[in-house]
XYZ file of C-alpha atoms in Angstrom:
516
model
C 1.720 -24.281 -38.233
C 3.279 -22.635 -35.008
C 6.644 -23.365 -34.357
C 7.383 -25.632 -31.061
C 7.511 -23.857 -27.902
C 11.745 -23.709 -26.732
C 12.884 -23.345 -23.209
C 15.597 -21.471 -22.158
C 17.646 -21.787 -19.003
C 19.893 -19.185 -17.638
C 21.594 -19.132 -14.494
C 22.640 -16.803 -11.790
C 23.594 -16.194 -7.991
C 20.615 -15.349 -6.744
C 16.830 -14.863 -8.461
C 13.880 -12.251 -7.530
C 10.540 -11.906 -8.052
C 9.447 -9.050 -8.314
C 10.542 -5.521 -9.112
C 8.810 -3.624 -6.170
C 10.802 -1.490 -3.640
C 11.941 -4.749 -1.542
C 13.027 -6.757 -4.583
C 14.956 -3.790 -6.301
C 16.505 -2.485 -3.083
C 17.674 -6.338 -1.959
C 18.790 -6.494 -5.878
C 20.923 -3.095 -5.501
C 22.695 -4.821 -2.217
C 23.624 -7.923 -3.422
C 24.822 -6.097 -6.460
C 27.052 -3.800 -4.325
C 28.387 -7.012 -2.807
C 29.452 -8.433 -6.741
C 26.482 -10.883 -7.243
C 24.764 -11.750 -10.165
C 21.165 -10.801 -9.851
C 18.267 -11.687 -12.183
C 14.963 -9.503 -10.876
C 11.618 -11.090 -12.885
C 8.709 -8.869 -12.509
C 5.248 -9.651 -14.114
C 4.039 -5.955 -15.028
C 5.144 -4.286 -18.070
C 6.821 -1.555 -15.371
C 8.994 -1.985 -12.110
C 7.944 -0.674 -8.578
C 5.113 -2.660 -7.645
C 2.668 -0.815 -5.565
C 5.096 2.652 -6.279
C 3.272 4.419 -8.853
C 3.286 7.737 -10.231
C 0.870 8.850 -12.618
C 1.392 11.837 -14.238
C -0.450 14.580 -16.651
C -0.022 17.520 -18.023
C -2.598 20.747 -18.415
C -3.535 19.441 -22.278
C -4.578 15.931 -20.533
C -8.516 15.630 -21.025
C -10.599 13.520 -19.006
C -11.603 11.453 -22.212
C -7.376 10.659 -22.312
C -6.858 6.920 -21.003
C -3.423 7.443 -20.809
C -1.807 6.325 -17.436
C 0.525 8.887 -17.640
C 1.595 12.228 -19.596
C 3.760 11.788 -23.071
C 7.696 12.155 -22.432
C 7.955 15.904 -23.535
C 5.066 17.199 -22.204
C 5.368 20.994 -20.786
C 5.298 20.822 -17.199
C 3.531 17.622 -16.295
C 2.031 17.082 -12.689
C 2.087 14.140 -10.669
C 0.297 12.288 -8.062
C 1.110 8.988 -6.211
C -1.149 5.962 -6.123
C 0.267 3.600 -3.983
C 3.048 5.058 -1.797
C 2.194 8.149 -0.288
C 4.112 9.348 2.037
C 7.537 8.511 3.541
C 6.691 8.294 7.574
C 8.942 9.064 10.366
C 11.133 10.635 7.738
C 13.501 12.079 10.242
C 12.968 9.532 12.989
C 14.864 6.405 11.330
C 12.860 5.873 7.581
C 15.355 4.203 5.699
C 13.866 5.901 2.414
C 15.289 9.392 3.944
C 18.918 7.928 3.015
C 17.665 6.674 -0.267
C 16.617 9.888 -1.149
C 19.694 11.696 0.002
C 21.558 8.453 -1.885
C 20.170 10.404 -5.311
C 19.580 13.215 -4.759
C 15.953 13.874 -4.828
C 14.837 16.556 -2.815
C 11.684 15.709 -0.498
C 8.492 18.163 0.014
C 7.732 18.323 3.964
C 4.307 19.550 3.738
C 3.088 22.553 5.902
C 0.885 22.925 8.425
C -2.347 23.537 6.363
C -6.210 24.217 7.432
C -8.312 21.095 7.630
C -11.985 21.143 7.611
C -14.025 18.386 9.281
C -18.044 18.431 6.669
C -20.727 16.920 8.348
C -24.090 15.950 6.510
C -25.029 19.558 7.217
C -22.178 21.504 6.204
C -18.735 22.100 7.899
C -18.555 21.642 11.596
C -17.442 24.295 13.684
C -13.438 24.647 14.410
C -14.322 24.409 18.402
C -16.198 20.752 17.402
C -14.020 20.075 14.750
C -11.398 19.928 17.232
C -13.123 18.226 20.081
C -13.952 15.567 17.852
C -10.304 15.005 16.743
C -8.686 14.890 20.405
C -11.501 12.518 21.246
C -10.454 9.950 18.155
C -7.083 10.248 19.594
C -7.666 10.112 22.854
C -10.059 6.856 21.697
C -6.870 5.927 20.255
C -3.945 5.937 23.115
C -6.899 4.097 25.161
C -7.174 1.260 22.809
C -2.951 1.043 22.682
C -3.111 1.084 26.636
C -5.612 -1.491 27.019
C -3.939 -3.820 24.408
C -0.677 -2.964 26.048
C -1.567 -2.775 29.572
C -3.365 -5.757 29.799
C -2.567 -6.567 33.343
C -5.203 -10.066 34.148
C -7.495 -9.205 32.113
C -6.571 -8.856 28.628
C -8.954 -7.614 25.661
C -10.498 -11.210 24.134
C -9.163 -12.018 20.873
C -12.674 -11.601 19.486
C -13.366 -8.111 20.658
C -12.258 -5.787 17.966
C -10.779 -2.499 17.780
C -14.552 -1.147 16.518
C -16.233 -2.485 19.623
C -13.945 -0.399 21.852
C -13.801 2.751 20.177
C -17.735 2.703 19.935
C -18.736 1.387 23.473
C -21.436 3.954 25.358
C -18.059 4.952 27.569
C -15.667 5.646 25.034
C -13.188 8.546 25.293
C -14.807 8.520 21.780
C -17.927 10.591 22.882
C -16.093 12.561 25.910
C -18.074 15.775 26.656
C -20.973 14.722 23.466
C -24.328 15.453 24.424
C -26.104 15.150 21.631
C -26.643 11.902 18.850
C -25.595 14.105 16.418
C -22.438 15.036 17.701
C -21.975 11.553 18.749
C -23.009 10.743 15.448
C -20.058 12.761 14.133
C -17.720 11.242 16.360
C -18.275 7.874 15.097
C -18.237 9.022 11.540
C -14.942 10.473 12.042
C -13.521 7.340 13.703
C -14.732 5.469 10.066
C -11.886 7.403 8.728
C -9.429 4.773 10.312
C -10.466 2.759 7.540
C -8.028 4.255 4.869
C -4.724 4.146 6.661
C -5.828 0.638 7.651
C -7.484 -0.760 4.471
C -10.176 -2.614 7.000
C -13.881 -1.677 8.871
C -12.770 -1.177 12.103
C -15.284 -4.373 13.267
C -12.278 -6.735 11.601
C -9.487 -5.703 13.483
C -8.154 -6.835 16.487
C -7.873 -4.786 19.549
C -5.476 -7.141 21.723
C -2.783 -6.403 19.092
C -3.470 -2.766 18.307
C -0.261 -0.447 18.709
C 1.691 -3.470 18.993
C 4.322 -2.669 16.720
C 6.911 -0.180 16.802
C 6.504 1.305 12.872
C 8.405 4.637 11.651
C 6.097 7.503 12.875
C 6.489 11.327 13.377
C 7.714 13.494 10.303
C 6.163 12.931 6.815
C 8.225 13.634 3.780
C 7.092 12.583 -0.377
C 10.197 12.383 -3.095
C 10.116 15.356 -5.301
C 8.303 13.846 -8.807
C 6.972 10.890 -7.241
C 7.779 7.257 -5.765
C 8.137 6.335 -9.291
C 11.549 8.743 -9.257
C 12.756 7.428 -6.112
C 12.495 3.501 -6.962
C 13.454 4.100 -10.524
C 17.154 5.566 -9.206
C 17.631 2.133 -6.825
C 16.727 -0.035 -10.148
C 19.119 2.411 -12.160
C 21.856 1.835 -9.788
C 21.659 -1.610 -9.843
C 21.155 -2.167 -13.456
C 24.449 -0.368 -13.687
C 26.136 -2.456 -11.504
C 25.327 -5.577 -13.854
C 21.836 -6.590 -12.143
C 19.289 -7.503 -14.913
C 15.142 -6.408 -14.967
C 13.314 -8.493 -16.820
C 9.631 -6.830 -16.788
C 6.678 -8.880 -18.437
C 7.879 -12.214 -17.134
C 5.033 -13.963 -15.363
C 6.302 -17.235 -13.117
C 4.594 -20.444 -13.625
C 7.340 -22.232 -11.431
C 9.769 -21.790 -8.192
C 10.956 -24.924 -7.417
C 13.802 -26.958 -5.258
C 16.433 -28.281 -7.127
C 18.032 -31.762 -5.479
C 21.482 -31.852 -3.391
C 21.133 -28.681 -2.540
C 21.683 -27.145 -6.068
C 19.894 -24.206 -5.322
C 16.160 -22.514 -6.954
C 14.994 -22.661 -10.564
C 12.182 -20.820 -11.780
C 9.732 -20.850 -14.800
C 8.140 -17.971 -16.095
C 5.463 -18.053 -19.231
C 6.140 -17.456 -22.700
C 6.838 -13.805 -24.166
C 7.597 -10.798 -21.757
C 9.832 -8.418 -23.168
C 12.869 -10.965 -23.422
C 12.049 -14.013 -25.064
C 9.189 -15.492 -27.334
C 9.917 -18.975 -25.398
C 9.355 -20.028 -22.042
C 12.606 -19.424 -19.726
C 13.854 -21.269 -16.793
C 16.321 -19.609 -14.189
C 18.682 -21.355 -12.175
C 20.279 -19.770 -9.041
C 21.672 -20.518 -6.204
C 18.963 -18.825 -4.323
C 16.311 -16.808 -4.619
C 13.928 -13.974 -3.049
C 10.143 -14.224 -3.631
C 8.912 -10.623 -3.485
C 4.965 -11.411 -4.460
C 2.421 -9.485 -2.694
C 0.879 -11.091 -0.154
C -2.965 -11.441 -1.985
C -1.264 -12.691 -5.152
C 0.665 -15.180 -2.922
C -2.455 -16.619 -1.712
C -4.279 -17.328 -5.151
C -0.253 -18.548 -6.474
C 0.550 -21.221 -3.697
C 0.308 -23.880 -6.413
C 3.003 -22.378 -8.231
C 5.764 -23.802 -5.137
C 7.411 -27.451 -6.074
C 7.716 -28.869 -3.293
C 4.558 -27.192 -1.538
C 5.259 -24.494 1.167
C 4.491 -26.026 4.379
C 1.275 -26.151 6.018
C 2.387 -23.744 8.831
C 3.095 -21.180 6.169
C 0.117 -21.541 4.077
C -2.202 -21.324 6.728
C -0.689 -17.946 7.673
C -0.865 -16.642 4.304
C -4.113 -17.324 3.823
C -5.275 -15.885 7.340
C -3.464 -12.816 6.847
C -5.725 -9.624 5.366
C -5.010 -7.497 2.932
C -6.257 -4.144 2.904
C -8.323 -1.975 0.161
C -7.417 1.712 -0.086
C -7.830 3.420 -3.366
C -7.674 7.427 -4.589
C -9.246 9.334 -7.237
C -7.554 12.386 -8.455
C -10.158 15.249 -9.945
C -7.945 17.820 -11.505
C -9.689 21.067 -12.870
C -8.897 24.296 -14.880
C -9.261 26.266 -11.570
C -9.871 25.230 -8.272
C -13.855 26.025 -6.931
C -12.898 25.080 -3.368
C -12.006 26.933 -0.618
C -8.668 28.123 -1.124
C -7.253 28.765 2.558
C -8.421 24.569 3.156
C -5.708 21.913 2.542
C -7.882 18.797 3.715
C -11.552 18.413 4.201
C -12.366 15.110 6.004
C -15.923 14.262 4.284
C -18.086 12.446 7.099
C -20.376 9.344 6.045
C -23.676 11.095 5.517
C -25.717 8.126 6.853
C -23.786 6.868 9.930
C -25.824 4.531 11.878
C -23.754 2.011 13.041
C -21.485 -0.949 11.723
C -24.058 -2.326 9.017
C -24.892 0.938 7.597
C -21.990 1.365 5.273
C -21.756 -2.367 3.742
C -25.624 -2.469 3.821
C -25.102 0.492 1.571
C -21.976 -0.586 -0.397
C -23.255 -3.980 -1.588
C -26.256 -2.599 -2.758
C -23.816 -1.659 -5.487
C -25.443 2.130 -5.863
C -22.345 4.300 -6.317
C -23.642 7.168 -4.436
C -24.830 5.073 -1.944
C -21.303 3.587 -1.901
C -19.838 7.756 -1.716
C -22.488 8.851 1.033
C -21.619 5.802 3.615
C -18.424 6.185 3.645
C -15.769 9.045 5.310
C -13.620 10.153 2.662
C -10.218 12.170 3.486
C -9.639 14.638 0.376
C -6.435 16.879 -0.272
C -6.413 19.607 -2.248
C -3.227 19.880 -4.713
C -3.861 23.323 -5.424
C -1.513 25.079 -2.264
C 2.224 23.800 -2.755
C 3.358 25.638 -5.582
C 3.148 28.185 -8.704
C 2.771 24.792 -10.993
C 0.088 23.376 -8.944
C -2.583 21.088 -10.604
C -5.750 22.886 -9.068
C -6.657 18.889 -7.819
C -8.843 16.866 -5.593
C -7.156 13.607 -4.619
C -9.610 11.538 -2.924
C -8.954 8.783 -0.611
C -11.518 5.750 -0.324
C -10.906 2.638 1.987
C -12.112 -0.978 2.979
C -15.380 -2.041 1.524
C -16.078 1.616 -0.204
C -12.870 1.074 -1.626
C -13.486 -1.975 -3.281
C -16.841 -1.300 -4.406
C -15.651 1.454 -6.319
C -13.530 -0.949 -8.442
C -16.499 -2.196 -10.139
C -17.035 1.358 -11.949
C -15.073 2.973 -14.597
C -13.046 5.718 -14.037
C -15.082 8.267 -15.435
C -18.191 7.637 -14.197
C -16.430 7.401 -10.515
C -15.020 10.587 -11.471
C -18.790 12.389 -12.767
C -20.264 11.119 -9.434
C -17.705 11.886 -6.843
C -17.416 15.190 -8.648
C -21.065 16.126 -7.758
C -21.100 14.239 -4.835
C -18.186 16.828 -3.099
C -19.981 19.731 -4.553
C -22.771 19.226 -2.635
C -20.790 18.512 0.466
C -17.807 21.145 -0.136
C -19.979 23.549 -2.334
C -19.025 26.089 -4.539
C -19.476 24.630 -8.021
C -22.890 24.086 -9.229
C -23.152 20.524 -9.474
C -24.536 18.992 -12.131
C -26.371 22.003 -13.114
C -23.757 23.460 -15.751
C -21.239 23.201 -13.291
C -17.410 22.700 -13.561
C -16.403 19.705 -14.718
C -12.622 17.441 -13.574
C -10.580 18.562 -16.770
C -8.967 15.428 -15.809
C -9.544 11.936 -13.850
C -7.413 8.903 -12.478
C -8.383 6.309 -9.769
C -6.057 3.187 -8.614
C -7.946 0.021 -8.338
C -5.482 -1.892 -6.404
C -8.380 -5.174 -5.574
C -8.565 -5.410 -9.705
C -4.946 -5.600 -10.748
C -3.971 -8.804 -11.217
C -0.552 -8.570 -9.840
C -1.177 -7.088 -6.641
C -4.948 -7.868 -5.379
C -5.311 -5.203 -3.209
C -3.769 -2.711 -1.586
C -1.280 -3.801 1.508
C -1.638 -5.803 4.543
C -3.649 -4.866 7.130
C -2.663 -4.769 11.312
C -3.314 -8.408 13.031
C -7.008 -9.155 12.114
C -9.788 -10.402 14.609
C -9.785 -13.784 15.411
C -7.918 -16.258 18.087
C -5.601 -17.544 15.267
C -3.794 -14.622 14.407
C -1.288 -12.628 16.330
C 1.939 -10.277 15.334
C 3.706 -13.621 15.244
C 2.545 -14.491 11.581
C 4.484 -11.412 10.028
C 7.545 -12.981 11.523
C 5.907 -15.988 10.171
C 5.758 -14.536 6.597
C 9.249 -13.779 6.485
C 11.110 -16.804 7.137
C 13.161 -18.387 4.678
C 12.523 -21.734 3.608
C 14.330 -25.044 1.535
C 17.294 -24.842 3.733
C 17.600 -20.660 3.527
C 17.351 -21.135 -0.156
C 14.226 -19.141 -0.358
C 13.738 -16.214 1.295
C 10.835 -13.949 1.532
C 10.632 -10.296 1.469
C 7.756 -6.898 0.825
C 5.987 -5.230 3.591
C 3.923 -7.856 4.457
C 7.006 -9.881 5.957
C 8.215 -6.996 8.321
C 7.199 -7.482 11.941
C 7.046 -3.895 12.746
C 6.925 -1.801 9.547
C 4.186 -3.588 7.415
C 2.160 -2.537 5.200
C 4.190 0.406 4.170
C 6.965 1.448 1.863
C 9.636 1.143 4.836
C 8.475 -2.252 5.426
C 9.087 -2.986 1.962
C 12.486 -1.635 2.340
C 14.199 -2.950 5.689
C 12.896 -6.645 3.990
C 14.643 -6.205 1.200
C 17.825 -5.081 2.753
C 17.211 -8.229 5.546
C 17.391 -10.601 2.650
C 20.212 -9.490 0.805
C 22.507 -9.374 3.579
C 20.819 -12.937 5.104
C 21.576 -14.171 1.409
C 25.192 -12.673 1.066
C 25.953 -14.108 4.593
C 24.218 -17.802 3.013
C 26.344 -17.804 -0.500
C 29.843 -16.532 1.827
C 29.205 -19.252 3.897
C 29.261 -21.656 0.769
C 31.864 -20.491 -1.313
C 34.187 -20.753 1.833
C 32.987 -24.115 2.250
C 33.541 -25.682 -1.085
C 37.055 -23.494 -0.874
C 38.166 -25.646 2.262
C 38.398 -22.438 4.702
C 35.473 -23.041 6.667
């Protein structure tokens, strides 16, 4: 007969869930400033939506592994959630975290990019006329939200409807459908820095806020390397991880005793379930786990704040990596953008991706794909492919390698050069995220302020704010006004929190001394 389940309690100055890049950097501050820090994370592995995967030249595709053995002759590596760090030299606070340890940064090079239509690869002179038209689309839709003089865009007409009216700078100097056709297709790209079909978001808000932009920079070995050095750093200043602990619990304590917090049985610390005590804490969940885990607060969050995390979208993007023995694409090309092959307006693609036909799912979409074959003598000779909004949750539904066999053929017909299914190469290797599946994050981050007269920039600002008296605070990308849904979002919330904290727990202790 099983043994009684025990409870443990432990306490501490302040508790945070989560082990992603907001809860280890606000962990690192407050253990610079002497607290006691307990960090709970659910996954078997800290970083959150940082995640390096990594292989090495013996990795098959048949290997499951999510990443190569330690000791493995010079493994690659490829990120799957964080990318890139933007506006490196224009005020990223990850540019002084990497300078912090040490890690040098790759600024990539100006490299050829290819634009492949249905038909083959557009010419460079409409290549390029269809890019400065998408930005010039762009800037319009910023000025029109921005400029909105007496007669502002409605908060039903979405970004989509403007950048594919008849007039749009969109279609400037077009005079054909199928270079129109093109134009539009190209514009679908949007959807993978955004996570969301153009039709959903909002144009009144669009350009709104004032995010890191202008230089892009990625950590030598990975995210993984970066986040790993905060979590060191802290650890070694007497901060403790505990991965594997899943909470049931955050609730208020009476009097003002603080936060205590219940996590399941098991994890990597204790067979028993454990309760923490602090005198605050920092809830670091991402924001589509938040919404299916607002039963978990005791008392309830208010009303306010539950309706705006529940209206607020989160965004799909995924990648698949195709790694080969030698590359059988153009070697001079660092990015081909992979146009939709059936563009036909808004209801083609999700017509086409809930029919639940993979290829269908490949051909409706635009696809952005990097080669990883042109930044050094130990390149991987890789495709890293970059699906988003309905596509990329559609692709969740199929397992790795048969997403890998089909986008594999699919790209040789559009790219050419490798025969296809007809004895053709083969990936040597294959990985794909599938952000929408995991169970700790949902999806992948949030998206810009969605269509609909509820919703404005306010409700980031909303997302942040601490609650029970300052006892809880909030932090991740999804609570930074202006730097959401990326890793520099993550970031600045982390460091907002510690030093709101620090400030909160000062205030106390010089209370309860008698010099305040």
């Amino acid at each position: 007969m099983a043994a009684a389940a025990t409870t443990t309690t432990l306490k501490t100055d302040v508790l945070i869930i989560g082990a992603g890049w907001s809860g280890l950097v606000a962990a690192l501050r407050l253990s610079q400033a002497g607290r006691k820090v307990i960090v709970l994370e659910a996954r078997e592995r800290i970083g959150g939506r940082a995640f390096t995967h990594t292989w090495s030249p013996q990795t098959t595709i048949e290997d499951t592994s999510r990443n190569a053995a330690p000791g493995d002759a010079s493994p690659f590596n490829c990120d799957f959630g964080c990318s890139w760090m933007h506006g490196y030299f224009e005020g990223s606070p990850l540019k002084s975290i990497a300078e912090r340890y040490n890690v040098p940064v790759h600024i990539p090079k100006p490299a050829k990019s290819v634009i492949l239509g249905p038909k083959g690869a557009l010419s460079p002179e409409l290549a390029g006329k269809l890019g400065k038209n998408l930005a010039e689309a762009q800037r319009s839709a910023k000025d029109v939200a921005q400029h909105q003089g007496s007669n502002p865009p409605r908060l039903t007409e979405s970004l989509g409807s403007f950048l594919f009216r008849a007039d749009s700078p969109l279609y400037e100097g077009l005079t054909s459908q199928e270079e129109k056709g093109y134009a539009s297709s190209l514009a679908r790209s949007l959807h993978i820095p955004l996570g969301e079909k153009l039709e959903r978001i909002g144009l009144r808000w669009t350009g709104f806020e004032q995010n890191f932009a202008g230089t892009d920079a990625a950590p030598e070995g990975g995210f993984t390397r970066l986040v790993s050095e905060v979590a060191r750093e802290a650890v070694g200043l007497g901060a403790e991880i505990r991965t594997a602990s899943v909470v049931q619990n955050v609730k208020l304590l009476g009097n003002g005793q603080g936060v205590s917090v219940r996590t399941k049985p098991g994890g990597d610390h204790a067979d028993s379930a454990t309760t923490y005590e602090a005198r605050a804490a920092i809830c670091t969940i991402p924001l589509a786990v938040l919404k299916e885990s607002l039963s978990i607060f005791e008392p309830p969050l208010p009303e306010r704040r539950q309706s705006t995390i529940n209206r607020t979208r989160v965004g799909s993007l995924n990648k698949v990596l195709l790694s080969y023995e030698k590359a059988w694409w153009p070697s001079d090309v660092g990015t081909f953008t992979v146009l939709a092959a059936n563009e036909s307006g808004d209801g083609a693609e999700e017509s086409a991706v809930s029919a639940g036909s993979l290829r269908e799912t490949l051909s409706s979409t635009t696809m952005i794909v990097s080669a990883l074959n042109r930044s050094s003598d130990s390149a991987s000779n890789s495709l890293l492919v970059m699906v988003g909004a309905d596509a990329a949750k559609a692709i969740e539904s199929h397992e790795r390698i048969e997403v890998a066999d089909a986008l594999h053929e699919y790209l040789v017909e559009r790219i050419g050069g490798g025969g296809g299914g007809q004895g053709g190469v083969r990936p040597k290797h294959a990985f794909y995220s599938r952000w929408g599946k995991q169970e700790f994050t949902r999806g992948a981050t949030t998206t810009p302020v969605a269509l609909g007269e509820d919703k404005s920039p306010l409700d980031f600002v909303e997302l942040g704010r601490p609650l029970w008296d300052g006892l809880l605070g909030f932090a991740g990308e999804h609570t930074d006004f202006d730097h959401h849904g990326s890793a520099a979002g993550a970031v600045v919330s982390g460091e907002r929190e510690a030093k709101r904290l620090m400030a909160l727990l000062d205030k106390e202790e010089r209370f309860q001394s008698g010099k305040l």
